[in-house]
PDB file of C-alpha atoms in Angstrom:
ATOM      1  CA  MET A   1     107.833-116.803 -42.763  1.00  0.00           C
ATOM      2  CA  ARG A   2     104.630-114.952 -41.583  1.00  0.00           C
ATOM      3  CA  GLN A   3     101.565-114.655 -43.201  1.00  0.00           C
ATOM      4  CA  LEU A   4      99.808-111.201 -43.500  1.00  0.00           C
ATOM      5  CA  GLY A   5      96.231-110.978 -43.406  1.00  0.00           C
ATOM      6  CA  GLY A   6      95.615-114.526 -44.432  1.00  0.00           C
ATOM      7  CA  LYS A   7      96.876-114.046 -48.036  1.00  0.00           C
ATOM      8  CA  LEU A   8     100.625-112.728 -48.197  1.00  0.00           C
ATOM      9  CA  ASN A   9     103.630-115.081 -47.221  1.00  0.00           C
ATOM     10  CA  VAL A  10     106.256-113.123 -46.327  1.00  0.00           C
ATOM     11  CA  SER A  11     109.986-113.168 -44.313  1.00  0.00           C
ATOM     12  CA  ALA A  12     109.668-112.750 -40.701  1.00  0.00           C
ATOM     13  CA  ILE A  13     111.251-109.691 -40.937  1.00  0.00           C
ATOM     14  CA  GLY A  14     111.159-107.212 -43.976  1.00  0.00           C
ATOM     15  CA  LEU A  15     113.458-104.338 -45.463  1.00  0.00           C
ATOM     16  CA  GLY A  16     112.280-100.858 -44.624  1.00  0.00           C
ATOM     17  CA  CYS A  17     114.020 -98.932 -47.665  1.00  0.00           C
ATOM     18  CA  MET A  18     113.304 -95.223 -46.797  1.00  0.00           C
ATOM     19  CA  GLY A  19     116.913 -94.846 -45.995  1.00  0.00           C
ATOM     20  CA  PHE A  20     118.271 -95.792 -49.027  1.00  0.00           C
ATOM     21  CA  SER A  21     116.932 -92.567 -50.147  1.00  0.00           C
ATOM     22  CA  GLN A  22     116.268 -89.966 -47.584  1.00  0.00           C
ATOM     23  CA  SER A  23     115.738 -89.124 -43.942  1.00  0.00           C
ATOM     24  CA  TYR A  24     119.173 -90.914 -42.844  1.00  0.00           C
ATOM     25  CA  PRO A  25     122.275 -89.975 -44.726  1.00  0.00           C
ATOM     26  CA  PRO A  26     124.544 -90.617 -45.923  1.00  0.00           C
ATOM     27  CA  PHE A  27     123.139 -92.246 -48.842  1.00  0.00           C
ATOM     28  CA  LEU A  28     125.223 -94.892 -50.758  1.00  0.00           C
ATOM     29  CA  GLU A  29     125.571 -94.494 -54.479  1.00  0.00           C
ATOM     30  CA  LYS A  30     122.774 -96.407 -56.746  1.00  0.00           C
ATOM     31  CA  ASN A  31     124.774 -99.010 -57.716  1.00  0.00           C
ATOM     32  CA  GLU A  32     126.059-100.115 -54.263  1.00  0.00           C
ATOM     33  CA  SER A  33     122.093 -99.815 -53.024  1.00  0.00           C
ATOM     34  CA  VAL A  34     120.943-101.988 -55.463  1.00  0.00           C
ATOM     35  CA  LYS A  35     123.629-104.342 -54.912  1.00  0.00           C
ATOM     36  CA  ASN A  36     122.729-104.668 -51.043  1.00  0.00           C
ATOM     37  CA  ILE A  37     119.134-104.737 -51.636  1.00  0.00           C
ATOM     38  CA  ARG A  38     119.313-107.743 -53.603  1.00  0.00           C
ATOM     39  CA  ALA A  39     122.015-109.122 -50.776  1.00  0.00           C
ATOM     40  CA  ALA A  40     119.129-108.761 -48.487  1.00  0.00           C
ATOM     41  CA  PHE A  41     116.908-111.022 -51.060  1.00  0.00           C
ATOM     42  CA  ASP A  42     119.566-113.618 -50.934  1.00  0.00           C
ATOM     43  CA  MET A  43     119.894-113.589 -47.271  1.00  0.00           C
ATOM     44  CA  GLY A  44     116.271-114.404 -46.779  1.00  0.00           C
ATOM     45  CA  TYR A  45     114.342-111.224 -46.940  1.00  0.00           C
ATOM     46  CA  THR A  46     111.037-111.235 -49.117  1.00  0.00           C
ATOM     47  CA  LEU A  47     108.986-108.103 -47.692  1.00  0.00           C
ATOM     48  CA  PHE A  48     110.580-104.732 -49.323  1.00  0.00           C
ATOM     49  CA  ASP A  49     108.936-101.234 -48.172  1.00  0.00           C
ATOM     50  CA  THR A  50     108.648 -98.343 -50.142  1.00  0.00           C
ATOM     51  CA  ALA A  51     106.658 -95.161 -50.832  1.00  0.00           C
ATOM     52  CA  GLU A  52     106.299 -92.685 -53.498  1.00  0.00           C
ATOM     53  CA  VAL A  53     107.030 -89.621 -50.950  1.00  0.00           C
ATOM     54  CA  TYR A  54     110.091 -90.911 -50.423  1.00  0.00           C
ATOM     55  CA  GLY A  55     112.190 -89.154 -52.456  1.00  0.00           C
ATOM     56  CA  PRO A  56     109.792 -88.401 -53.804  1.00  0.00           C
ATOM     57  CA  PHE A  57     109.750 -90.865 -56.254  1.00  0.00           C
ATOM     58  CA  THR A  58     113.216 -92.078 -56.378  1.00  0.00           C
ATOM     59  CA  ASN A  59     113.038 -94.893 -53.582  1.00  0.00           C
ATOM     60  CA  GLU A  60     110.626 -96.823 -55.853  1.00  0.00           C
ATOM     61  CA  GLU A  61     112.946 -96.329 -58.992  1.00  0.00           C
ATOM     62  CA  LEU A  62     115.485 -97.968 -56.694  1.00  0.00           C
ATOM     63  CA  LEU A  63     113.509-100.644 -55.905  1.00  0.00           C
ATOM     64  CA  GLY A  64     111.793-101.328 -59.355  1.00  0.00           C
ATOM     65  CA  GLU A  65     115.767-101.621 -60.599  1.00  0.00           C
ATOM     66  CA  ALA A  66     116.985-103.868 -57.769  1.00  0.00           C
ATOM     67  CA  LEU A  67     114.082-106.077 -57.733  1.00  0.00           C
ATOM     68  CA  LEU A  68     113.161-106.800 -61.360  1.00  0.00           C
ATOM     69  CA  PRO A  69     115.209-109.965 -61.351  1.00  0.00           C
ATOM     70  CA  ILE A  70     113.714-111.509 -58.769  1.00  0.00           C
ATOM     71  CA  ARG A  71     110.055-109.658 -59.048  1.00  0.00           C
ATOM     72  CA  ASP A  72     108.011-112.790 -58.668  1.00  0.00           C
ATOM     73  CA  GLU A  73     109.911-114.024 -55.537  1.00  0.00           C
ATOM     74  CA  VAL A  74     109.156-110.853 -53.904  1.00  0.00           C
ATOM     75  CA  VAL A  75     106.411-108.975 -52.015  1.00  0.00           C
ATOM     76  CA  ILE A  76     106.755-104.874 -52.921  1.00  0.00           C
ATOM     77  CA  ALA A  77     104.496-102.505 -50.175  1.00  0.00           C
ATOM     78  CA  THR A  78     104.151 -98.816 -51.514  1.00  0.00           C
ATOM     79  CA  LYS A  79     102.103 -96.028 -50.524  1.00  0.00           C
ATOM     80  CA  PHE A  80     100.033 -93.508 -51.605  1.00  0.00           C
ATOM     81  CA  GLY A  81      98.271 -90.292 -49.989  1.00  0.00           C
ATOM     82  CA  HIS A  82     100.643 -87.074 -49.702  1.00  0.00           C
ATOM     83  CA  ASN A  83      99.607 -83.974 -52.021  1.00  0.00           C
ATOM     84  CA  LEU A  84     102.565 -84.880 -54.783  1.00  0.00           C
ATOM     85  CA  HIS A  85     100.582 -84.487 -58.461  1.00  0.00           C
ATOM     86  CA  GLY A  86     100.272 -80.706 -58.523  1.00  0.00           C
ATOM     87  CA  ARG A  87      96.391 -80.732 -57.975  1.00  0.00           C
ATOM     88  CA  PHE A  88      96.277 -79.004 -54.756  1.00  0.00           C
ATOM     89  CA  PRO A  89      98.655 -75.801 -53.337  1.00  0.00           C
ATOM     90  CA  LYS A  90     101.256 -77.124 -50.930  1.00  0.00           C
ATOM     91  CA  GLU A  91      99.711 -76.182 -47.787  1.00  0.00           C
ATOM     92  CA  ARG A  92      97.353 -79.028 -48.631  1.00  0.00           C
ATOM     93  CA  ARG A  93      99.970 -82.031 -47.277  1.00  0.00           C
ATOM     94  CA  LEU A  94      97.662 -84.997 -48.158  1.00  0.00           C
ATOM     95  CA  SER A  95      95.461 -86.220 -50.778  1.00  0.00           C
ATOM     96  CA  SER A  96      93.427 -89.399 -50.991  1.00  0.00           C
ATOM     97  CA  GLU A  97      91.341 -87.847 -54.062  1.00  0.00           C
ATOM     98  CA  ARG A  98      90.603 -90.614 -56.621  1.00  0.00           C
ATOM     99  CA  GLU A  99      92.398 -88.767 -58.428  1.00  0.00           C
ATOM    100  CA  ASP A 100      95.384 -88.759 -56.918  1.00  0.00           C
ATOM    101  CA  ILE A 101      95.245 -92.075 -56.110  1.00  0.00           C
ATOM    102  CA  ARG A 102      95.019 -93.299 -59.488  1.00  0.00           C
ATOM    103  CA  LEU A 103      98.087 -91.453 -60.443  1.00  0.00           C
ATOM    104  CA  ALA A 104     100.046 -92.557 -57.619  1.00  0.00           C
ATOM    105  CA  VAL A 105      99.005 -96.119 -58.655  1.00  0.00           C
ATOM    106  CA  GLU A 106     100.355 -95.448 -62.195  1.00  0.00           C
ATOM    107  CA  GLY A 107     103.578 -93.746 -61.295  1.00  0.00           C
ATOM    108  CA  SER A 108     104.499 -96.566 -58.941  1.00  0.00           C
ATOM    109  CA  LEU A 109     103.845 -99.244 -61.406  1.00  0.00           C
ATOM    110  CA  ARG A 110     105.968 -97.517 -63.671  1.00  0.00           C
ATOM    111  CA  ARG A 111     108.874 -96.581 -61.510  1.00  0.00           C
ATOM    112  CA  LEU A 112     108.884-100.021 -59.777  1.00  0.00           C
ATOM    113  CA  LYS A 113     108.810-101.798 -63.352  1.00  0.00           C
ATOM    114  CA  THR A 114     105.999-104.248 -62.267  1.00  0.00           C
ATOM    115  CA  ASP A 115     102.436-104.865 -63.168  1.00  0.00           C
ATOM    116  CA  ARG A 116     100.851-105.276 -59.942  1.00  0.00           C
ATOM    117  CA  ILE A 117     101.341-103.716 -56.196  1.00  0.00           C
ATOM    118  CA  ASP A 118     101.538-106.464 -53.807  1.00  0.00           C
ATOM    119  CA  ILE A 119     100.345-104.216 -51.154  1.00  0.00           C
ATOM    120  CA  LEU A 120      99.238-100.541 -51.267  1.00  0.00           C
ATOM    121  CA  TYR A 121      99.210 -98.742 -48.440  1.00  0.00           C
ATOM    122  CA  GLN A 122      97.242 -94.992 -47.667  1.00  0.00           C
ATOM    123  CA  HIS A 123     100.353 -93.675 -46.067  1.00  0.00           C
ATOM    124  CA  ARG A 124      98.172 -91.208 -44.195  1.00  0.00           C
ATOM    125  CA  VAL A 125      94.646 -90.997 -43.446  1.00  0.00           C
ATOM    126  CA  ASP A 126      93.312 -87.714 -45.465  1.00  0.00           C
ATOM    127  CA  PRO A 127      90.671 -85.846 -43.257  1.00  0.00           C
ATOM    128  CA  LEU A 128      89.021 -84.317 -46.438  1.00  0.00           C
ATOM    129  CA  VAL A 129      88.125 -87.729 -47.778  1.00  0.00           C
ATOM    130  CA  PRO A 130      85.777 -90.539 -46.182  1.00  0.00           C
ATOM    131  CA  ILE A 131      88.040 -93.729 -45.529  1.00  0.00           C
ATOM    132  CA  GLU A 132      84.946 -95.431 -47.265  1.00  0.00           C
ATOM    133  CA  GLU A 133      85.648 -93.770 -50.429  1.00  0.00           C
ATOM    134  CA  VAL A 134      89.123 -94.605 -50.363  1.00  0.00           C
ATOM    135  CA  ALA A 135      88.121 -98.406 -49.524  1.00  0.00           C
ATOM    136  CA  LEU A 136      86.034 -98.656 -52.474  1.00  0.00           C
ATOM    137  CA  GLU A 137      88.559 -97.304 -54.649  1.00  0.00           C
ATOM    138  CA  MET A 138      90.831-100.120 -53.433  1.00  0.00           C
ATOM    139  CA  GLU A 139      88.465-102.686 -54.567  1.00  0.00           C
ATOM    140  CA  LYS A 140      88.347-101.310 -57.851  1.00  0.00           C
ATOM    141  CA  LEU A 141      92.125-101.439 -58.133  1.00  0.00           C
ATOM    142  CA  MET A 142      92.197-104.990 -56.855  1.00  0.00           C
ATOM    143  CA  LYS A 143      89.525-106.216 -59.453  1.00  0.00           C
ATOM    144  CA  GLU A 144      91.619-104.323 -62.268  1.00  0.00           C
ATOM    145  CA  GLY A 145      94.673-106.364 -60.496  1.00  0.00           C
ATOM    146  CA  LYS A 146      96.507-103.269 -60.446  1.00  0.00           C
ATOM    147  CA  ILE A 147      97.187-104.082 -56.566  1.00  0.00           C
ATOM    148  CA  LEU A 148      96.935-107.570 -55.034  1.00  0.00           C
ATOM    149  CA  SER A 149      95.908-106.270 -51.147  1.00  0.00           C
ATOM    150  CA  TRP A 150      95.594-102.808 -49.730  1.00  0.00           C
ATOM    151  CA  GLY A 151      96.306-101.461 -45.985  1.00  0.00           C
ATOM    152  CA  LEU A 152      96.633 -98.283 -43.771  1.00  0.00           C
ATOM    153  CA  SER A 153      99.567 -96.393 -42.192  1.00  0.00           C
ATOM    154  CA  GLU A 154      99.406 -94.998 -38.995  1.00  0.00           C
ATOM    155  CA  ALA A 155      95.938 -95.229 -38.760  1.00  0.00           C
ATOM    156  CA  SER A 156      93.041 -95.099 -35.626  1.00  0.00           C
ATOM    157  CA  ALA A 157      91.512 -98.199 -34.836  1.00  0.00           C
ATOM    158  CA  LYS A 158      87.993 -96.254 -35.632  1.00  0.00           C
ATOM    159  CA  THR A 159      89.427 -95.778 -39.203  1.00  0.00           C
ATOM    160  CA  ILE A 160      90.747 -99.193 -39.602  1.00  0.00           C
ATOM    161  CA  ARG A 161      87.435-100.840 -38.565  1.00  0.00           C
ATOM    162  CA  ALA A 162      85.123 -98.307 -40.875  1.00  0.00           C
ATOM    163  CA  ALA A 163      87.451 -99.317 -44.102  1.00  0.00           C
ATOM    164  CA  HIS A 164      87.628-102.890 -43.137  1.00  0.00           C
ATOM    165  CA  ALA A 165      84.011-103.081 -43.373  1.00  0.00           C
ATOM    166  CA  VAL A 166      83.973-101.704 -46.791  1.00  0.00           C
ATOM    167  CA  CYS A 167      86.712-103.723 -48.354  1.00  0.00           C
ATOM    168  CA  PRO A 168      88.937-106.017 -46.519  1.00  0.00           C
ATOM    169  CA  VAL A 169      92.028-104.242 -45.367  1.00  0.00           C
ATOM    170  CA  THR A 170      94.827-106.887 -45.017  1.00  0.00           C
ATOM    171  CA  VAL A 171      97.646-104.895 -43.406  1.00  0.00           C
ATOM    172  CA  VAL A 172      98.168-101.960 -41.271  1.00  0.00           C
ATOM    173  CA  GLN A 173     101.429-100.322 -40.747  1.00  0.00           C
ATOM    174  CA  SER A 174     102.551 -98.075 -37.919  1.00  0.00           C
ATOM    175  CA  GLU A 175     105.578 -97.644 -35.705  1.00  0.00           C
ATOM    176  CA  TYR A 176     105.755-100.218 -32.870  1.00  0.00           C
ATOM    177  CA  SER A 177     108.679-101.043 -30.748  1.00  0.00           C
ATOM    178  CA  ILE A 178     110.020-101.231 -27.435  1.00  0.00           C
ATOM    179  CA  LEU A 179     110.276 -97.596 -27.341  1.00  0.00           C
ATOM    180  CA  TYR A 180     106.782 -96.719 -28.645  1.00  0.00           C
ATOM    181  CA  ARG A 181     104.115 -99.174 -27.415  1.00  0.00           C
ATOM    182  CA  ASN A 182     101.200 -96.943 -27.847  1.00  0.00           C
ATOM    183  CA  HIS A 183      99.241 -99.502 -30.367  1.00  0.00           C
ATOM    184  CA  GLU A 184      99.171-102.239 -27.926  1.00  0.00           C
ATOM    185  CA  LYS A 185      95.996-100.300 -26.590  1.00  0.00           C
ATOM    186  CA  ASP A 186      93.531-100.858 -29.386  1.00  0.00           C
ATOM    187  CA  THR A 187      95.081-101.206 -33.046  1.00  0.00           C
ATOM    188  CA  ILE A 188      97.059-104.209 -32.378  1.00  0.00           C
ATOM    189  CA  PRO A 189      94.382-106.169 -30.158  1.00  0.00           C
ATOM    190  CA  LEU A 190      92.157-104.699 -33.465  1.00  0.00           C
ATOM    191  CA  CYS A 191      94.148-106.482 -35.976  1.00  0.00           C
ATOM    192  CA  ARG A 192      94.128-109.838 -33.910  1.00  0.00           C
ATOM    193  CA  GLU A 193      90.341-109.534 -33.854  1.00  0.00           C
ATOM    194  CA  LEU A 194      89.931-108.876 -37.628  1.00  0.00           C
ATOM    195  CA  GLY A 195      92.853-111.191 -38.746  1.00  0.00           C
ATOM    196  CA  ILE A 196      95.037-108.221 -40.540  1.00  0.00           C
ATOM    197  CA  GLY A 197      98.682-108.517 -40.430  1.00  0.00           C
ATOM    198  CA  PHE A 198     100.615-105.786 -38.730  1.00  0.00           C
ATOM    199  CA  VAL A 199     103.713-104.521 -40.046  1.00  0.00           C
ATOM    200  CA  ALA A 200     106.114-102.704 -37.753  1.00  0.00           C
ATOM    201  CA  PHE A 201     108.305 -99.509 -38.987  1.00  0.00           C
ATOM    202  CA  SER A 202     111.018 -98.131 -36.569  1.00  0.00           C
ATOM    203  CA  PRO A 203     111.270-101.133 -34.775  1.00  0.00           C
ATOM    204  CA  LEU A 204     114.656-100.259 -33.727  1.00  0.00           C
ATOM    205  CA  GLY A 205     113.283 -96.875 -32.836  1.00  0.00           C
ATOM    206  CA  ARG A 206     115.499 -95.212 -35.491  1.00  0.00           C
ATOM    207  CA  GLN A 207     118.263 -96.546 -34.195  1.00  0.00           C
ATOM    208  CA  MET A 208     118.004 -95.377 -30.737  1.00  0.00           C
ATOM    209  CA  LEU A 209     117.760 -98.954 -29.595  1.00  0.00           C
ATOM    210  CA  THR A 210     120.801-100.663 -31.498  1.00  0.00           C
ATOM    211  CA  GLY A 211     122.488 -98.600 -28.754  1.00  0.00           C
ATOM    212  CA  GLU A 212     124.659 -96.737 -31.385  1.00  0.00           C
ATOM    213  CA  ILE A 213     122.869 -92.982 -30.476  1.00  0.00           C
ATOM    214  CA  LYS A 214     124.367 -91.210 -27.350  1.00  0.00           C
ATOM    215  CA  LYS A 215     123.117 -88.920 -24.934  1.00  0.00           C
ATOM    216  CA  ASP A 216     124.971 -86.262 -27.023  1.00  0.00           C
ATOM    217  CA  SER A 217     124.281 -87.352 -30.472  1.00  0.00           C
ATOM    218  CA  LYS A 218     123.851 -84.545 -32.863  1.00  0.00           C
ATOM    219  CA  PHE A 219     121.992 -85.226 -36.427  1.00  0.00           C
ATOM    220  CA  PRO A 220     122.144 -83.408 -39.668  1.00  0.00           C
ATOM    221  CA  GLU A 221     119.668 -80.716 -40.810  1.00  0.00           C
ATOM    222  CA  ASN A 222     118.486 -83.501 -43.516  1.00  0.00           C
ATOM    223  CA  ASP A 223     118.418 -86.489 -40.596  1.00  0.00           C
ATOM    224  CA  PHE A 224     114.757 -87.116 -39.632  1.00  0.00           C
ATOM    225  CA  ARG A 225     115.936 -87.129 -36.031  1.00  0.00           C
ATOM    226  CA  HIS A 226     117.149 -83.593 -36.315  1.00  0.00           C
ATOM    227  CA  ASP A 227     114.074 -82.260 -35.207  1.00  0.00           C
ATOM    228  CA  ALA A 228     112.080 -84.984 -33.601  1.00  0.00           C
ATOM    229  CA  PRO A 229     111.743 -84.237 -30.300  1.00  0.00           C
ATOM    230  CA  ARG A 230     112.733 -87.673 -28.747  1.00  0.00           C
ATOM    231  CA  TYR A 231     116.076 -87.406 -30.166  1.00  0.00           C
ATOM    232  CA  LEU A 232     117.079 -83.889 -28.764  1.00  0.00           C
ATOM    233  CA  GLY A 233     118.434 -82.652 -25.630  1.00  0.00           C
ATOM    234  CA  THR A 234     117.229 -83.531 -21.704  1.00  0.00           C
ATOM    235  CA  ASN A 235     114.911 -85.523 -23.953  1.00  0.00           C
ATOM    236  CA  LEU A 236     117.758 -87.748 -25.579  1.00  0.00           C
ATOM    237  CA  GLU A 237     119.420 -87.891 -22.278  1.00  0.00           C
ATOM    238  CA  ARG A 238     116.713 -89.157 -20.504  1.00  0.00           C
ATOM    239  CA  ASN A 239     116.182 -91.857 -22.745  1.00  0.00           C
ATOM    240  CA  MET A 240     119.277 -93.082 -22.259  1.00  0.00           C
ATOM    241  CA  GLU A 241     118.108 -95.445 -19.450  1.00  0.00           C
ATOM    242  CA  LEU A 242     115.708 -97.379 -21.790  1.00  0.00           C
ATOM    243  CA  VAL A 243     118.594 -98.077 -24.463  1.00  0.00           C
ATOM    244  CA  GLU A 244     120.957 -99.203 -21.488  1.00  0.00           C
ATOM    245  CA  PHE A 245     118.184-101.739 -19.938  1.00  0.00           C
ATOM    246  CA  VAL A 246     117.874-103.022 -23.212  1.00  0.00           C
ATOM    247  CA  GLY A 247     121.439-103.057 -23.830  1.00  0.00           C
ATOM    248  CA  LYS A 248     122.065-104.967 -20.571  1.00  0.00           C
ATOM    249  CA  ALA A 249     119.339-107.310 -21.316  1.00  0.00           C
ATOM    250  CA  ALA A 250     120.675-108.429 -24.727  1.00  0.00           C
ATOM    251  CA  SER A 251     124.107-108.870 -23.181  1.00  0.00           C
ATOM    252  CA  GLU A 252     122.579-111.376 -20.765  1.00  0.00           C
ATOM    253  CA  LYS A 253     120.921-113.218 -23.664  1.00  0.00           C
ATOM    254  CA  GLY A 254     123.931-113.420 -25.771  1.00  0.00           C
ATOM    255  CA  CYS A 255     122.669-111.288 -28.712  1.00  0.00           C
ATOM    256  CA  THR A 256     122.866-107.339 -30.026  1.00  0.00           C
ATOM    257  CA  ALA A 257     120.278-104.922 -28.726  1.00  0.00           C
ATOM    258  CA  ALA A 258     119.011-104.752 -32.079  1.00  0.00           C
ATOM    259  CA  GLN A 259     118.216-108.453 -32.228  1.00  0.00           C
ATOM    260  CA  LEU A 260     116.575-108.361 -28.532  1.00  0.00           C
ATOM    261  CA  SER A 261     114.349-105.640 -29.863  1.00  0.00           C
ATOM    262  CA  LEU A 262     113.243-107.267 -32.843  1.00  0.00           C
ATOM    263  CA  ALA A 263     112.762-110.460 -31.346  1.00  0.00           C
ATOM    264  CA  TRP A 264     110.748-108.796 -28.570  1.00  0.00           C
ATOM    265  CA  VAL A 265     108.359-107.379 -31.598  1.00  0.00           C
ATOM    266  CA  LEU A 266     108.398-110.895 -33.196  1.00  0.00           C
ATOM    267  CA  SER A 267     106.931-112.395 -29.833  1.00  0.00           C
ATOM    268  CA  ARG A 268     104.268-109.882 -29.801  1.00  0.00           C
ATOM    269  CA  GLY A 269     102.179-111.980 -32.140  1.00  0.00           C
ATOM    270  CA  ASP A 270     102.845-114.368 -34.955  1.00  0.00           C
ATOM    271  CA  PHE A 271     100.614-111.688 -37.261  1.00  0.00           C
ATOM    272  CA  ILE A 272     103.280-109.147 -36.755  1.00  0.00           C
ATOM    273  CA  VAL A 273     106.660-108.400 -38.954  1.00  0.00           C
ATOM    274  CA  PRO A 274     108.916-105.216 -38.147  1.00  0.00           C
ATOM    275  CA  ILE A 275     110.730-103.872 -41.161  1.00  0.00           C
ATOM    276  CA  PRO A 276     113.696-102.423 -39.785  1.00  0.00           C
ATOM    277  CA  GLY A 277     115.543 -99.690 -42.188  1.00  0.00           C
ATOM    278  CA  THR A 278     118.812-100.455 -43.008  1.00  0.00           C
ATOM    279  CA  LYS A 279     121.558 -99.777 -46.121  1.00  0.00           C
ATOM    280  CA  ARG A 280     124.237-101.839 -44.683  1.00  0.00           C
ATOM    281  CA  VAL A 281     124.403-105.795 -45.545  1.00  0.00           C
ATOM    282  CA  SER A 282     126.251-106.158 -41.911  1.00  0.00           C
ATOM    283  CA  ARG A 283     122.851-104.848 -40.568  1.00  0.00           C
ATOM    284  CA  MET A 284     120.655-106.430 -42.644  1.00  0.00           C
ATOM    285  CA  ARG A 285     122.239-109.991 -41.428  1.00  0.00           C
ATOM    286  CA  GLU A 286     122.177-109.054 -37.958  1.00  0.00           C
ATOM    287  CA  ASN A 287     118.624-108.190 -38.172  1.00  0.00           C
ATOM    288  CA  MET A 288     117.440-111.275 -40.007  1.00  0.00           C
ATOM    289  CA  ASP A 289     119.349-113.695 -37.243  1.00  0.00           C
ATOM    290  CA  ALA A 290     116.681-111.883 -34.738  1.00  0.00           C
ATOM    291  CA  ALA A 291     114.348-114.426 -36.507  1.00  0.00           C
ATOM    292  CA  SER A 292     115.645-117.421 -35.182  1.00  0.00           C
ATOM    293  CA  LEU A 293     116.037-115.833 -31.542  1.00  0.00           C
ATOM    294  CA  THR A 294     113.624-117.102 -28.863  1.00  0.00           C
ATOM    295  CA  LEU A 295     112.805-115.193 -25.822  1.00  0.00           C
ATOM    296  CA  SER A 296     111.687-117.723 -22.946  1.00  0.00           C
ATOM    297  CA  GLY A 297     108.265-116.571 -21.056  1.00  0.00           C
ATOM    298  CA  GLU A 298     110.652-115.544 -18.034  1.00  0.00           C
ATOM    299  CA  GLU A 299     112.865-113.420 -20.322  1.00  0.00           C
ATOM    300  CA  LEU A 300     109.746-111.512 -21.288  1.00  0.00           C
ATOM    301  CA  GLY A 301     108.818-111.273 -17.886  1.00  0.00           C
ATOM    302  CA  ARG A 302     111.906-109.751 -16.766  1.00  0.00           C
ATOM    303  CA  LEU A 303     111.876-107.504 -19.732  1.00  0.00           C
ATOM    304  CA  GLU A 304     108.137-106.291 -19.512  1.00  0.00           C
ATOM    305  CA  SER A 305     109.069-105.655 -15.580  1.00  0.00           C
ATOM    306  CA  GLY A 306     111.648-103.621 -16.392  1.00  0.00           C
ATOM    307  CA  LEU A 307     110.311-101.824 -19.157  1.00  0.00           C
ATOM    308  CA  ASP A 308     107.209-100.528 -17.079  1.00  0.00           C
ATOM    309  CA  GLY A 309     109.417 -98.962 -14.649  1.00  0.00           C
ATOM    310  CA  ILE A 310     110.935 -96.408 -17.479  1.00  0.00           C
ATOM    311  CA  ASP A 311     109.106 -93.476 -19.249  1.00  0.00           C
ATOM    312  CA  VAL A 312     110.126 -92.496 -22.647  1.00  0.00           C
ATOM    313  CA  ALA A 313     110.645 -88.969 -23.130  1.00  0.00           C
ATOM    314  CA  GLY A 314     109.559 -86.636 -25.805  1.00  0.00           C
ATOM    315  CA  GLU A 315     107.108 -87.155 -28.904  1.00  0.00           C
ATOM    316  CA  ARG A 316     108.017 -89.203 -32.066  1.00  0.00           C
ATOM    317  CA  TYR A 317     107.312 -86.348 -34.375  1.00  0.00           C
ATOM    318  CA  ASN A 318     107.813 -82.638 -34.692  1.00  0.00           C
ATOM    319  CA  ALA A 319     104.714 -80.621 -35.065  1.00  0.00           C
ATOM    320  CA  VAL A 320     104.291 -80.946 -38.679  1.00  0.00           C
ATOM    321  CA  MET A 321     104.544 -84.652 -38.970  1.00  0.00           C
ATOM    322  CA  ASP A 322     102.105 -85.281 -36.127  1.00  0.00           C
ATOM    323  CA  SER A 323      99.565 -82.853 -37.724  1.00  0.00           C
ATOM    324  CA  MET A 324      99.200 -85.587 -40.183  1.00  0.00           C
ATOM    325  CA  LEU A 325      98.373 -88.553 -37.551  1.00  0.00           C
ATOM    326  CA  ASP A 326      94.869 -90.156 -37.623  1.00  0.00           C
ATOM    327  CA  LYS A 327      93.751 -89.234 -33.919  1.00  0.00           C
ATOM    328  CA  ASP A 328      90.115 -90.064 -33.532  1.00  0.00           C
TER     329      ASP A 328
END
């Protein structure tokens, strides 16, 4: 177990649930998805991550059904912030206007079949709405009991600090893995400074760090990686150097590449919780076992030394998704 922001006790590894509904086909039948999510709880997962935009809406509905019998024993995180409620033209991809936040929260509560949201993230920072106004709305929602805590996803350190000054942020969620370490420069140190939890999504590099993606892998059009530069052509070929390095280190440790990658994330701080996404029970068990894997100082040193000599090729997002990032 780990603690996020001094107030939420969660399993050291959580479950990212987006892939049950989008981005990583093929998808399971609903009954099988429900069964597998409940199996995750049985093996120790207590943090489940979703968002209204996943589907959209269908992922929250799935979690609502799956977690209803165990609602009081789990922590549910969901997100608002996309233009999904018909108030603006589709060209406006983000919206954190007060009315859209309220529509999102009421919809999420209904779909999740719950009376409160444990963690509500702003999914992406809306450049048209000052973060201070968003923080004030989060404060109101907490006073109303509709949310228990709030967080930011893919926000810059400047935005996090400004939001935290108005209404304390419990957790920040951003991509973080052996494959993507940019947040070590400012976001993670800031979270440590302010006592904010850090949830690492895509801690397995969208499957790349498991070793299952090969240099000639192709992805269907409805797969996130189909047009993400990091997973295409010569970039993918070049990134096999990192994949092979991790695989070799895992073999020497006597674990899988996924377990080594998750153990590395866990080693970066006791306030950090990775949320690998998978639909398969076997992978859930493999990932959870990483929580009991300890990397010695010597092993971490060898990893760092090797990683320092490997460059990652290609951006992680396509142009549209990259345009929604908070880069200040």
